[in-house]
mmCIF file of N, CA and C in Angstrom:
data_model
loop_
_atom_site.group_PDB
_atom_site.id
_atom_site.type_symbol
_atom_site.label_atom_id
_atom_site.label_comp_id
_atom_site.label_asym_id
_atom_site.label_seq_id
_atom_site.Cartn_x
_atom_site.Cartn_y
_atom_site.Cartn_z
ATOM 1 N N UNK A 25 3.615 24.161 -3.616
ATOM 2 C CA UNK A 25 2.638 23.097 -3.545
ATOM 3 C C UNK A 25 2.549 22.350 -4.869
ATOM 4 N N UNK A 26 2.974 22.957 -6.041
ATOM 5 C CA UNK A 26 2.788 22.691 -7.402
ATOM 6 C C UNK A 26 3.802 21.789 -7.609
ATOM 7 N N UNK A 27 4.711 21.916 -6.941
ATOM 8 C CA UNK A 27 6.089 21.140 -7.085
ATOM 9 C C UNK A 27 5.961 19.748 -6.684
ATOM 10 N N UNK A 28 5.069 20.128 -5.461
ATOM 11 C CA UNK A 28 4.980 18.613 -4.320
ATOM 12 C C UNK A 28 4.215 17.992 -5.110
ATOM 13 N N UNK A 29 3.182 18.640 -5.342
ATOM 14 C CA UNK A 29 2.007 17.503 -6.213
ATOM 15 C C UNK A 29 2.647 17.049 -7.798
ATOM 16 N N UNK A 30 3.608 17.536 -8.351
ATOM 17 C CA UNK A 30 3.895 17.184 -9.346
ATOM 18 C C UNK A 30 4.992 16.105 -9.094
ATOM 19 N N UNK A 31 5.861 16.044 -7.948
ATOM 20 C CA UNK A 31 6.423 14.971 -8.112
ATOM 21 C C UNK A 31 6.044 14.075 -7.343
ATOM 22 N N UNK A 32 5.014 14.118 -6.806
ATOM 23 C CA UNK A 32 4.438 12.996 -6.959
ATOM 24 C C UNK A 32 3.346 12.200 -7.158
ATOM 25 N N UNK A 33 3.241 12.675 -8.443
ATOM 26 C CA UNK A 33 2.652 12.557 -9.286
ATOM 27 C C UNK A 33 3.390 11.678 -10.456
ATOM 28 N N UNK A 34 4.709 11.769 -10.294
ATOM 29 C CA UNK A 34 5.747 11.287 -11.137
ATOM 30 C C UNK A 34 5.976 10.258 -10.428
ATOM 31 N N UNK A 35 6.040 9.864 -9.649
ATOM 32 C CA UNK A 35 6.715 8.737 -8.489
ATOM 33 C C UNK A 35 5.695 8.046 -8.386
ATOM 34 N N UNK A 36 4.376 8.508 -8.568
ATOM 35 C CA UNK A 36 3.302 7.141 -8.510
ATOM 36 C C UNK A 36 3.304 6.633 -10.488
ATOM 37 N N UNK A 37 3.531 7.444 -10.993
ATOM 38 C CA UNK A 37 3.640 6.565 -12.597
ATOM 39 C C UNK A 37 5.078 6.028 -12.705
ATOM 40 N N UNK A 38 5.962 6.351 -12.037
ATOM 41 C CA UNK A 38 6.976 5.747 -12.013
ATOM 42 C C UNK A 38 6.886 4.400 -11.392
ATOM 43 N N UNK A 39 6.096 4.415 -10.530
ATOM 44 C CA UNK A 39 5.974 3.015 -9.414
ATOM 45 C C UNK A 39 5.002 2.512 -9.874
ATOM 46 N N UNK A 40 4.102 2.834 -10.580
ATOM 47 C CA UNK A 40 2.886 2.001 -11.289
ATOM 48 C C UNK A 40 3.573 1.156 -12.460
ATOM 49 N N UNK A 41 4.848 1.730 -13.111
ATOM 50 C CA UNK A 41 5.252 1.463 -14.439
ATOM 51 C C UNK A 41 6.192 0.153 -14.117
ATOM 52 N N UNK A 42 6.513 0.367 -12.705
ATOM 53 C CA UNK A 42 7.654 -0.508 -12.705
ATOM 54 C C UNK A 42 7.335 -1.876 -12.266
ATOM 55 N N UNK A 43 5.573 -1.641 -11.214
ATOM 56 C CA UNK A 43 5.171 -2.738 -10.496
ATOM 57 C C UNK A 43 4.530 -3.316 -11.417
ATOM 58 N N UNK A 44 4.272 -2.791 -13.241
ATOM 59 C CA UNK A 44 3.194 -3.493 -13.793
ATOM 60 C C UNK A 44 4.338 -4.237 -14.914
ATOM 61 N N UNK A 45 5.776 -4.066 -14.967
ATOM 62 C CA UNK A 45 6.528 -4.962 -15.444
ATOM 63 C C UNK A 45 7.132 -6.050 -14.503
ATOM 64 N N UNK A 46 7.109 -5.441 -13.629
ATOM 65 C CA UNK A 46 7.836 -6.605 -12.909
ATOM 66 C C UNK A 46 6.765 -7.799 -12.639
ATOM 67 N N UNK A 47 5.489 -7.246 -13.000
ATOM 68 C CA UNK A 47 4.098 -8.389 -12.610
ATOM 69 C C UNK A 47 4.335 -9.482 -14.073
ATOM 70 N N UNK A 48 4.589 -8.937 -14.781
ATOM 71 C CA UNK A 48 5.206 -9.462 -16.456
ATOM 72 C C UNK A 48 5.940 -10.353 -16.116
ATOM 73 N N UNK A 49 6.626 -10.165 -15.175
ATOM 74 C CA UNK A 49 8.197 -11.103 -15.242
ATOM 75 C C UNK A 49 8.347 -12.050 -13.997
ATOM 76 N N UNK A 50 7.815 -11.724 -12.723
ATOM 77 C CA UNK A 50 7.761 -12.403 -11.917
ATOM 78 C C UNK A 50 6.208 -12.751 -11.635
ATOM 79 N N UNK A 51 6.422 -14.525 -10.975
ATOM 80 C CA UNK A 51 5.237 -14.559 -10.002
ATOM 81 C C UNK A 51 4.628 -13.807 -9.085
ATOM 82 N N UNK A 52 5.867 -13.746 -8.284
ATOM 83 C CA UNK A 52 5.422 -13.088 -6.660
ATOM 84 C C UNK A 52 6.032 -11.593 -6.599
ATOM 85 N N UNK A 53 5.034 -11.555 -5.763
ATOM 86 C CA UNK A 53 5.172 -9.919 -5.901
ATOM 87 C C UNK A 53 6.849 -9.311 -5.190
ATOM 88 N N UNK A 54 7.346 -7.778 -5.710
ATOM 89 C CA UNK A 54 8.874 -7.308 -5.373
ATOM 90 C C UNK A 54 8.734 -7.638 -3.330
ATOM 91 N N UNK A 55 8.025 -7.185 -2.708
ATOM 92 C CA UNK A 55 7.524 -7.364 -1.571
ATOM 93 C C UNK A 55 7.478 -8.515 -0.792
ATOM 94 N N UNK A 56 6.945 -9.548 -1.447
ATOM 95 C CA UNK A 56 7.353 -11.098 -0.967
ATOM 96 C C UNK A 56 8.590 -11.464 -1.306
ATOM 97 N N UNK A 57 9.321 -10.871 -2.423
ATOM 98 C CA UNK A 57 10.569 -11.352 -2.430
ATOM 99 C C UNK A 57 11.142 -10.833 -1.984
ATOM 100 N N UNK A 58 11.530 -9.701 -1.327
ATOM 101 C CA UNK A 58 12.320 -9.005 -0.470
ATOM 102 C C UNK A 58 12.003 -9.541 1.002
ATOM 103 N N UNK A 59 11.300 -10.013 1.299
ATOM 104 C CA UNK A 59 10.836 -10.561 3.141
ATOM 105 C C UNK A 59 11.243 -11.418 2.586
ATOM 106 N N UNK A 60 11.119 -12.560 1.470
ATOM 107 C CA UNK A 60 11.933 -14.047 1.168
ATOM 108 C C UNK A 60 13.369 -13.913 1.567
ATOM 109 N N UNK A 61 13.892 -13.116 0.947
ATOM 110 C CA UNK A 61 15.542 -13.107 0.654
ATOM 111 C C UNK A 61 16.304 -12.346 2.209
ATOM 112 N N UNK A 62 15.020 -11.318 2.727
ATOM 113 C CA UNK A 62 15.401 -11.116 4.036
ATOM 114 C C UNK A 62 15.606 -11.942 5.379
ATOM 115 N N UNK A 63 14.571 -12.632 5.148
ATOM 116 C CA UNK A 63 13.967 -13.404 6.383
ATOM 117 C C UNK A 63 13.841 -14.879 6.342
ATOM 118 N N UNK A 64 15.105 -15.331 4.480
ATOM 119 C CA UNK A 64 13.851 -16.866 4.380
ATOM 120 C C UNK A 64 15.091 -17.702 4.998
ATOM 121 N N UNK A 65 16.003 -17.269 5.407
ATOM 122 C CA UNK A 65 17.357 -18.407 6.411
ATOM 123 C C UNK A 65 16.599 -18.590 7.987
ATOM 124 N N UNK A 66 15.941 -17.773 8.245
ATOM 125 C CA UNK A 66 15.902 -17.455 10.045
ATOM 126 C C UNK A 66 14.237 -18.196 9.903
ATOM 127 N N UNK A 67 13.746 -18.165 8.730
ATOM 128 C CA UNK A 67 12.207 -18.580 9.168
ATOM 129 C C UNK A 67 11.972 -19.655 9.710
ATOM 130 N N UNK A 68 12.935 -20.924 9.641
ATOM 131 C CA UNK A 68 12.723 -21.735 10.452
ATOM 132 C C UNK A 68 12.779 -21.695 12.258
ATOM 133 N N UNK A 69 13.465 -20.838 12.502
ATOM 134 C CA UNK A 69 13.997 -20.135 13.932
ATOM 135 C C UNK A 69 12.738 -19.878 14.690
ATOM 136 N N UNK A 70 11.950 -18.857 14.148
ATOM 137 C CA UNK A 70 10.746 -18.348 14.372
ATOM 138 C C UNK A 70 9.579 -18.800 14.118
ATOM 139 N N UNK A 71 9.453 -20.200 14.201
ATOM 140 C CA UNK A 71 8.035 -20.846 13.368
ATOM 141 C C UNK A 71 6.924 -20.869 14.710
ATOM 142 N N UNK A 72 5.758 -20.495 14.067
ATOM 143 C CA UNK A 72 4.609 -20.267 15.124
ATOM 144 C C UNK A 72 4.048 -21.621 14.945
ATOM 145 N N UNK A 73 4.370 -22.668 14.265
ATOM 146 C CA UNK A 73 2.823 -24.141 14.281
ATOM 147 C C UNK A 73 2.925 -24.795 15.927
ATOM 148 N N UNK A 74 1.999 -24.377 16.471
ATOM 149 C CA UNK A 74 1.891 -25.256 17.902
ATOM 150 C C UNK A 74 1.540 -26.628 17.734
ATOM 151 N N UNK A 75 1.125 -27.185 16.982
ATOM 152 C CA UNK A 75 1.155 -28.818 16.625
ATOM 153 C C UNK A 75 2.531 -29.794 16.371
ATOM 154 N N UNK A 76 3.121 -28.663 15.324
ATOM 155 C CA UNK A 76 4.828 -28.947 15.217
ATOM 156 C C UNK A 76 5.094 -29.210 16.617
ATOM 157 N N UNK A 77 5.495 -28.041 17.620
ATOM 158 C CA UNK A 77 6.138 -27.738 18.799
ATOM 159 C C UNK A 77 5.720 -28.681 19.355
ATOM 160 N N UNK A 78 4.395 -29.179 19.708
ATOM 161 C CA UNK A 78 3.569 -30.328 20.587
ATOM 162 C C UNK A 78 4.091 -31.306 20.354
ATOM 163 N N UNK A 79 4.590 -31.457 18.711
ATOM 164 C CA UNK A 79 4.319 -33.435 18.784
ATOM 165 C C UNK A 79 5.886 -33.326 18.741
ATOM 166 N N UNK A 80 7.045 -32.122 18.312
ATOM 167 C CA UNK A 80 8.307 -32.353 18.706
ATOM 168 C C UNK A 80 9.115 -32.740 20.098
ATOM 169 N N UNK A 81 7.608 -31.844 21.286
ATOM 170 C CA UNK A 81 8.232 -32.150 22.720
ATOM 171 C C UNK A 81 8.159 -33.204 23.146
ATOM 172 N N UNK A 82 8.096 -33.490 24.644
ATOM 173 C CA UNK A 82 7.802 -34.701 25.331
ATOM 174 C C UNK A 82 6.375 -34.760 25.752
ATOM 175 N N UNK A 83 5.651 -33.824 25.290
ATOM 176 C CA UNK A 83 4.423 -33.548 26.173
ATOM 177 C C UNK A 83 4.211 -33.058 27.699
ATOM 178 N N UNK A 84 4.984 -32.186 27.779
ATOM 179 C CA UNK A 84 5.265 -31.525 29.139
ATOM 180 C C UNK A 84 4.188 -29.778 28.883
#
């Protein structure tokens, strides 16, 4: 049990250390840029604005 709690215990100062430089260096958070770089070609594909969709159709 001593083991478990110690590493992670290490893995949250490890991940505290890394999210409070990378806040140094970037705007946006590692998280938005990973869904950016994942998802930011197709986001047009998938767009939810129903006003877009409305005034693109014929009004049907």
């Amino acid at each position: 049990m001593f083991k478990f709690l110690f590493a992670l215990a290490i893995g949250i100062a490890l991940g505290y250390n890394y999210g409070w430089n990378d806040a140094q260096l970037n705007e946006k958070a590692v998280y938005e840029r990973a869904v950016d770089r994942i998802g930011g070609s197709n986001r047009d594909l998938v767009g939810n604005d129903v006003d877009t969709k409305m005034a693109t159709s014929d009004g049907r």
